Short mmCIF file of C-alpha atoms in Angstrom, two decimals:
data_model
loop_
_atom_site.label_atom_id
_atom_site.label_comp_id
_atom_site.label_asym_id
_atom_site.label_seq_id
_atom_site.Cartn_x
_atom_site.Cartn_y
_atom_site.Cartn_z
CA MET A 1 180.42 224.72 142.69
CA ILE A 2 177.94 225.77 145.37
CA THR A 3 175.09 223.40 146.18
CA ARG A 4 171.67 224.47 147.45
CA ASP A 5 171.56 224.42 151.24
CA ALA A 6 170.34 226.57 154.11
CA LEU A 7 173.18 229.06 153.58
CA SER A 8 172.32 229.36 149.89
CA ASP A 9 168.69 230.00 150.77
CA PHE A 10 169.70 232.64 153.33
CA ALA A 11 172.07 234.32 150.86
CA GLY A 12 169.28 234.33 148.28
CA GLU A 13 167.09 236.23 150.71
CA ILE A 14 169.61 238.82 151.85
CA PHE A 15 171.02 239.48 148.36
CA SER A 16 167.64 239.46 146.59
CA SER A 17 167.74 243.25 146.20
CA MET A 18 170.77 242.96 143.91
CA SER A 19 169.51 243.14 140.37
CA ARG A 20 172.15 241.02 138.65
CA VAL A 21 172.56 237.26 139.06
CA ASP A 22 176.35 237.50 139.15
CA GLN A 23 176.18 240.00 142.04
CA ARG A 24 174.00 237.63 144.04
CA ARG A 25 176.35 234.74 143.26
CA TRP A 26 179.44 236.66 144.40
CA GLY A 27 177.55 237.82 147.49
CA GLU A 28 176.89 234.19 148.39
CA VAL A 29 180.53 233.23 147.77
CA TYR A 30 181.70 236.06 150.04
CA LEU A 31 179.20 235.25 152.79
CA ARG A 32 180.03 231.54 152.63
CA GLY A 33 183.73 232.37 152.81
CA LEU A 34 183.31 234.59 155.85
CA LEU A 35 181.44 231.83 157.64
CA VAL A 36 183.32 228.67 156.67
CA VAL A 37 186.92 229.58 155.82
CA GLU A 38 189.17 229.06 158.80
CA GLY A 39 191.99 231.41 159.66
CA LYS A 40 192.65 234.65 157.85
CA LYS A 41 189.74 235.66 155.60
CA SER A 42 191.58 237.08 152.60
CA VAL A 43 189.81 237.48 149.27
CA ARG A 44 192.24 235.05 147.66
CA ARG A 45 191.69 232.43 150.34
CA ILE A 46 187.90 232.79 150.26
CA SER A 47 187.75 232.38 146.48
CA GLU A 48 190.06 229.37 146.47
CA ASP A 49 188.46 227.62 149.47
CA VAL A 50 184.83 228.21 148.47
CA LEU A 51 185.11 227.86 144.69
CA SER A 52 188.23 225.68 144.46
CA ILE A 53 189.50 228.00 141.71
CA PRO A 54 191.55 231.20 141.83
CA ALA A 55 188.84 233.81 141.23
CA HIS A 56 190.04 236.41 143.70
CA GLN A 57 190.06 239.27 141.19
CA SER A 58 186.36 238.79 140.43
CA LEU A 59 185.49 238.52 144.11
CA GLN A 60 187.57 241.62 144.91
CA GLN A 61 185.78 243.52 142.15
CA PHE A 62 182.41 242.52 143.62
CA ILE A 63 183.46 243.72 147.08
CA ASN A 64 184.79 247.03 145.74
CA GLN A 65 181.66 247.75 143.69
CA SER A 66 179.16 246.68 146.31
#
Protein backbone atom coordinates (compact mmCIF):
# COMPACT_ATOMS: atom_id res chain seq x y z
CA MET A 1 0.00 0.00 0.00
CA ILE A 2 1.38 3.42 0.88
CA THR A 3 4.89 3.61 2.33
CA ARG A 4 6.12 6.29 4.72
CA ASP A 5 7.74 9.16 2.83
CA ALA A 6 7.75 12.94 2.80
CA LEU A 7 4.27 13.04 1.25
CA SER A 8 2.93 10.71 3.95
CA ASP A 9 4.43 12.93 6.63
CA PHE A 10 2.92 16.03 5.02
CA ALA A 11 -0.49 14.36 4.70
CA GLY A 12 -0.27 13.34 8.35
CA GLU A 13 0.20 16.97 9.31
CA ILE A 14 -2.54 18.48 7.17
CA PHE A 15 -5.12 15.78 7.96
CA SER A 16 -4.27 15.54 11.67
CA SER A 17 -7.48 17.37 12.59
CA MET A 18 -9.57 14.50 11.21
CA SER A 19 -10.56 12.34 14.14
CA ARG A 20 -10.78 8.97 12.40
CA VAL A 21 -7.82 7.01 11.05
CA ASP A 22 -9.71 5.97 7.91
CA GLN A 23 -10.44 9.63 7.08
CA ARG A 24 -6.76 10.50 7.35
CA ARG A 25 -5.85 7.48 5.20
CA TRP A 26 -8.33 8.44 2.45
CA GLY A 27 -7.13 12.03 2.66
CA GLU A 28 -3.60 10.85 1.97
CA VAL A 29 -4.75 8.65 -0.92
CA TYR A 30 -6.61 11.59 -2.48
CA LEU A 31 -3.71 14.02 -2.00
CA ARG A 32 -1.21 11.51 -3.40
CA GLY A 33 -3.48 10.91 -6.38
CA LEU A 34 -3.83 14.60 -7.14
CA LEU A 35 -0.06 14.98 -7.11
CA VAL A 36 1.19 11.83 -8.83
CA VAL A 37 -1.51 10.54 -11.17
CA GLU A 38 -0.93 11.75 -14.69
CA GLY A 39 -3.73 12.81 -16.98
CA LYS A 40 -7.33 13.09 -15.90
CA LYS A 41 -7.71 12.93 -12.11
CA SER A 42 -10.89 10.88 -11.77
CA VAL A 43 -11.74 9.18 -8.49
CA ARG A 44 -11.58 5.79 -10.18
CA ARG A 45 -8.16 6.48 -11.67
CA ILE A 46 -6.75 7.87 -8.42
CA SER A 47 -7.89 4.84 -6.41
CA GLU A 48 -6.56 2.35 -8.95
CA ASP A 49 -3.23 4.13 -9.56
CA VAL A 50 -2.45 4.91 -5.91
CA LEU A 51 -3.82 1.77 -4.26
CA SER A 52 -3.61 -0.67 -7.18
CA ILE A 53 -7.14 -1.83 -6.31
CA PRO A 54 -10.56 -0.58 -7.39
CA ALA A 55 -11.64 1.34 -4.28
CA HIS A 56 -13.24 4.30 -6.02
CA GLN A 57 -16.54 4.04 -4.12
CA SER A 58 -14.78 4.40 -0.76
CA LEU A 59 -12.68 7.30 -2.01
CA GLN A 60 -15.76 9.00 -3.49
CA GLN A 61 -17.57 8.58 -0.18
CA PHE A 62 -14.64 10.23 1.64
CA ILE A 63 -14.68 13.17 -0.78
CA ASN A 64 -18.44 13.62 -0.48
CA GLN A 65 -18.42 13.51 3.33
CA SER A 66 -15.37 15.69 3.81
